[in-house]
PDB file of C-alpha atoms in Angstrom:
ATOM      1  CA  MET A   1      -6.972  60.099 -25.175  1.00 55.00           C
ATOM      2  CA  ALA A   2      -3.244  59.660 -24.720  1.00 59.00           C
ATOM      3  CA  LYS A   3      -3.712  59.564 -20.954  1.00 59.00           C
ATOM      4  CA  ALA A   4      -6.343  56.825 -21.207  1.00 57.00           C
ATOM      5  CA  LYS A   5      -4.034  54.585 -23.272  1.00 57.00           C
ATOM      6  CA  LYS A   6      -1.162  54.988 -20.765  1.00 58.00           C
ATOM      7  CA  ALA A   7      -3.422  54.030 -17.855  1.00 56.00           C
ATOM      8  CA  THR A   8      -4.555  50.831 -19.559  1.00 57.00           C
ATOM      9  CA  THR A   9      -0.991  49.794 -20.388  1.00 56.00           C
ATOM     10  CA  LYS A  10       0.033  50.204 -16.730  1.00 56.00           C
ATOM     11  CA  LYS A  11      -2.885  48.021 -15.609  1.00 56.00           C
ATOM     12  CA  ALA A  12      -1.977  45.398 -18.174  1.00 55.00           C
ATOM     13  CA  ALA A  13       1.637  45.381 -16.938  1.00 54.00           C
ATOM     14  CA  ALA A  14       0.453  44.918 -13.364  1.00 54.00           C
ATOM     15  CA  LYS A  15      -1.745  41.997 -14.376  1.00 56.00           C
ATOM     16  CA  LYS A  16       1.173  40.318 -16.140  1.00 56.00           C
ATOM     17  CA  ALA A  17       3.385  40.615 -13.038  1.00 55.00           C
ATOM     18  CA  ALA A  18       0.950  38.720 -10.819  1.00 56.00           C
ATOM     19  CA  PRO A  19       1.179  35.370 -12.662  1.00 57.00           C
ATOM     20  CA  LYS A  20       4.996  35.427 -12.350  1.00 57.00           C
ATOM     21  CA  LYS A  21       4.733  35.573  -8.548  1.00 54.00           C
ATOM     22  CA  ALA A  22       2.258  32.700  -8.506  1.00 54.00           C
ATOM     23  CA  ALA A  23       4.573  30.608 -10.680  1.00 53.00           C
ATOM     24  CA  ALA A  24       7.474  31.265  -8.302  1.00 53.00           C
ATOM     25  CA  ALA A  25       5.329  30.217  -5.333  1.00 52.00           C
ATOM     26  CA  LYS A  26       4.372  26.966  -7.066  1.00 55.00           C
ATOM     27  CA  LYS A  27       8.033  26.119  -7.617  1.00 56.00           C
ATOM     28  CA  ALA A  28       8.917  26.766  -3.944  1.00 55.00           C
ATOM     29  CA  ALA A  29       6.244  24.425  -2.571  1.00 55.00           C
ATOM     30  CA  PRO A  30       7.830  21.145  -3.808  1.00 57.00           C
ATOM     31  CA  LYS A  31      11.145  22.065  -2.134  1.00 58.00           C
ATOM     32  CA  LYS A  32       9.450  22.240   1.269  1.00 56.00           C
ATOM     33  CA  ALA A  33       7.842  18.854   0.743  1.00 54.00           C
ATOM     34  CA  ALA A  34      11.187  17.347  -0.264  1.00 54.00           C
ATOM     35  CA  ALA A  35      12.846  18.784   2.841  1.00 53.00           C
ATOM     36  CA  ALA A  36      10.156  17.249   5.055  1.00 53.00           C
ATOM     37  CA  LYS A  37      10.699  13.830   3.468  1.00 56.00           C
ATOM     38  CA  LYS A  38      14.422  14.000   4.191  1.00 58.00           C
ATOM     39  CA  ALA A  39      13.889  14.890   7.876  1.00 54.00           C
ATOM     40  CA  ALA A  40      11.677  11.883   8.645  1.00 53.00           C
ATOM     41  CA  PRO A  41      14.363   9.148   8.428  1.00 55.00           C
ATOM     42  CA  LYS A  42      16.700  11.052  10.793  1.00 56.00           C
ATOM     43  CA  LYS A  43      14.213  10.765  13.678  1.00 58.00           C
ATOM     44  CA  ALA A  44      14.081   6.989  13.382  1.00 58.00           C
ATOM     45  CA  ALA A  45      17.878   6.651  13.239  1.00 58.00           C
ATOM     46  CA  THR A  46      18.754   8.605  16.412  1.00 72.00           C
ATOM     47  CA  LYS A  47      18.034   7.377  19.929  1.00 77.00           C
ATOM     48  CA  ARG A  48      18.662   9.538  22.978  1.00 78.00           C
ATOM     49  CA  LYS A  49      20.728   8.199  25.814  1.00 79.00           C
ATOM     50  CA  PRO A  50      20.173   9.500  29.348  1.00 73.00           C
ATOM     51  CA  ASN A  51      22.720  12.058  30.443  1.00 76.00           C
ATOM     52  CA  ALA A  52      24.998  10.662  33.160  1.00 81.00           C
ATOM     53  CA  ALA A  53      25.114  14.059  34.909  1.00 76.00           C
ATOM     54  CA  PHE A  54      21.412  13.786  35.751  1.00 75.00           C
ATOM     55  CA  MET A  55      21.866  10.288  37.158  1.00 86.00           C
ATOM     56  CA  LYS A  56      24.761  11.198  39.466  1.00 92.00           C
ATOM     57  CA  ALA A  57      23.752  10.945  43.123  1.00 93.00           C
ATOM     58  CA  LEU A  58      24.086  14.288  44.935  1.00 94.00           C
ATOM     59  CA  THR A  59      23.928  14.966  48.657  1.00 95.00           C
ATOM     60  CA  PRO A  60      21.250  17.487  49.712  1.00 95.00           C
ATOM     61  CA  SER A  61      21.967  20.230  52.250  1.00 95.00           C
ATOM     62  CA  ALA A  62      20.370  20.106  55.703  1.00 95.00           C
ATOM     63  CA  ALA A  63      17.548  22.456  54.640  1.00 95.00           C
ATOM     64  CA  LEU A  64      16.719  20.393  51.552  1.00 95.00           C
ATOM     65  CA  ALA A  65      17.148  17.106  53.455  1.00 96.00           C
ATOM     66  CA  ALA A  66      14.223  18.136  55.686  1.00 95.00           C
ATOM     67  CA  VAL A  67      11.995  17.967  52.601  1.00 95.00           C
ATOM     68  CA  VAL A  68      13.422  15.163  50.395  1.00 95.00           C
ATOM     69  CA  GLY A  69      15.485  13.076  52.820  1.00 94.00           C
ATOM     70  CA  ALA A  70      19.181  12.968  53.691  1.00 94.00           C
ATOM     71  CA  SER A  71      20.273  10.129  51.379  1.00 95.00           C
ATOM     72  CA  PRO A  72      22.138  11.011  48.152  1.00 95.00           C
ATOM     73  CA  LEU A  73      19.745  11.237  45.200  1.00 94.00           C
ATOM     74  CA  PRO A  74      19.975  12.078  41.497  1.00 93.00           C
ATOM     75  CA  ARG A  75      18.795  15.560  40.574  1.00 91.00           C
ATOM     76  CA  THR A  76      15.723  14.147  38.826  1.00 89.00           C
ATOM     77  CA  GLU A  77      14.603  12.288  41.953  1.00 93.00           C
ATOM     78  CA  VAL A  78      15.100  15.398  44.094  1.00 94.00           C
ATOM     79  CA  VAL A  79      12.739  17.353  41.845  1.00 93.00           C
ATOM     80  CA  LYS A  80      10.191  14.504  41.879  1.00 95.00           C
ATOM     81  CA  LYS A  81      10.213  14.341  45.683  1.00 96.00           C
ATOM     82  CA  LEU A  82       9.987  18.110  45.919  1.00 95.00           C
ATOM     83  CA  TRP A  83       6.885  18.137  43.685  1.00 95.00           C
ATOM     84  CA  ALA A  84       5.366  15.299  45.735  1.00 96.00           C
ATOM     85  CA  TYR A  85       5.896  17.402  48.891  1.00 96.00           C
ATOM     86  CA  ILE A  86       4.378  20.485  47.218  1.00 96.00           C
ATOM     87  CA  LYS A  87       1.281  18.595  46.031  1.00 96.00           C
ATOM     88  CA  LYS A  88       0.854  16.734  49.343  1.00 96.00           C
ATOM     89  CA  ASN A  89       0.851  19.980  51.339  1.00 96.00           C
ATOM     90  CA  GLY A  90      -1.129  22.018  48.768  1.00 96.00           C
ATOM     91  CA  LEU A  91       1.599  24.613  48.264  1.00 96.00           C
ATOM     92  CA  GLN A  92       0.935  25.300  44.577  1.00 95.00           C
ATOM     93  CA  ASP A  93      -0.794  28.667  44.099  1.00 95.00           C
ATOM     94  CA  SER A  94      -4.468  28.201  43.187  1.00 94.00           C
ATOM     95  CA  LYS A  95      -4.689  31.261  40.905  1.00 95.00           C
ATOM     96  CA  ASN A  96      -1.309  31.015  39.174  1.00 95.00           C
ATOM     97  CA  LYS A  97      -0.281  27.357  39.019  1.00 94.00           C
ATOM     98  CA  ARG A  98       3.281  28.340  38.083  1.00 95.00           C
ATOM     99  CA  ASN A  99       3.915  29.751  41.554  1.00 96.00           C
ATOM    100  CA  ILE A 100       4.725  27.808  44.687  1.00 96.00           C
ATOM    101  CA  ASN A 101       3.890  29.221  48.119  1.00 96.00           C
ATOM    102  CA  ALA A 102       6.652  28.183  50.508  1.00 95.00           C
ATOM    103  CA  ASP A 103       5.997  26.818  53.981  1.00 95.00           C
ATOM    104  CA  ALA A 104       8.604  26.960  56.777  1.00 94.00           C
ATOM    105  CA  LYS A 105      10.726  24.098  55.369  1.00 93.00           C
ATOM    106  CA  LEU A 106      10.693  25.332  51.776  1.00 94.00           C
ATOM    107  CA  LYS A 107      11.371  28.917  52.808  1.00 95.00           C
ATOM    108  CA  GLU A 108      14.878  27.860  53.887  1.00 94.00           C
ATOM    109  CA  VAL A 109      15.463  26.128  50.554  1.00 94.00           C
ATOM    110  CA  PHE A 110      14.126  29.099  48.570  1.00 94.00           C
ATOM    111  CA  GLY A 111      16.387  31.592  50.336  1.00 93.00           C
ATOM    112  CA  GLY A 112      13.654  33.215  52.451  1.00 94.00           C
ATOM    113  CA  LYS A 113      11.243  33.847  49.554  1.00 95.00           C
ATOM    114  CA  THR A 114       7.574  33.165  50.234  1.00 95.00           C
ATOM    115  CA  THR A 115       6.538  32.707  46.583  1.00 96.00           C
ATOM    116  CA  VAL A 116       8.729  31.214  43.860  1.00 96.00           C
ATOM    117  CA  SER A 117       7.923  30.271  40.262  1.00 96.00           C
ATOM    118  CA  MET A 118       8.416  26.646  39.315  1.00 92.00           C
ATOM    119  CA  PHE A 119      11.169  27.666  36.886  1.00 91.00           C
ATOM    120  CA  ASP A 120      13.145  29.459  39.592  1.00 94.00           C
ATOM    121  CA  MET A 121      12.598  26.566  41.988  1.00 93.00           C
ATOM    122  CA  THR A 122      15.055  24.244  40.243  1.00 89.00           C
ATOM    123  CA  LYS A 123      17.690  26.975  40.175  1.00 92.00           C
ATOM    124  CA  LEU A 124      17.298  27.585  43.908  1.00 94.00           C
ATOM    125  CA  VAL A 125      17.317  23.854  44.707  1.00 93.00           C
ATOM    126  CA  SER A 126      20.518  23.254  42.734  1.00 92.00           C
ATOM    127  CA  LYS A 127      22.367  25.481  45.238  1.00 93.00           C
ATOM    128  CA  HIS A 128      21.501  22.950  47.963  1.00 94.00           C
ATOM    129  CA  LEU A 129      22.940  19.933  46.113  1.00 93.00           C
ATOM    130  CA  LYS A 130      26.605  18.866  46.271  1.00 90.00           C
TER     131      LYS A 130
END
């Protein structure tokens, strides 16, 4: 009988511990809501200005000029014209849209690679801008 009494006291202690955890969780929830309320006004107060480095006109190399033109352009416009060239000539891979299949002009820009991911493309193009 002594064993039976000890087992019931352990179960009772376990049951008492569970409500304490629930009470702690209830107290934590209002803090998250208060933090969310504080973050909302910050978004309305800050406005982003365009970075001047992106707007600076850069001269493309001869290989890149064959695709986007020889006139100095901002980096953002170079990427836009490059994507227009890719879409016009159907160079985006049909199975994996992240890859670009280079034609003869783009192969020079991409350093001789036939397939380049769109994330590596901007890195390779930046080498051709001065």
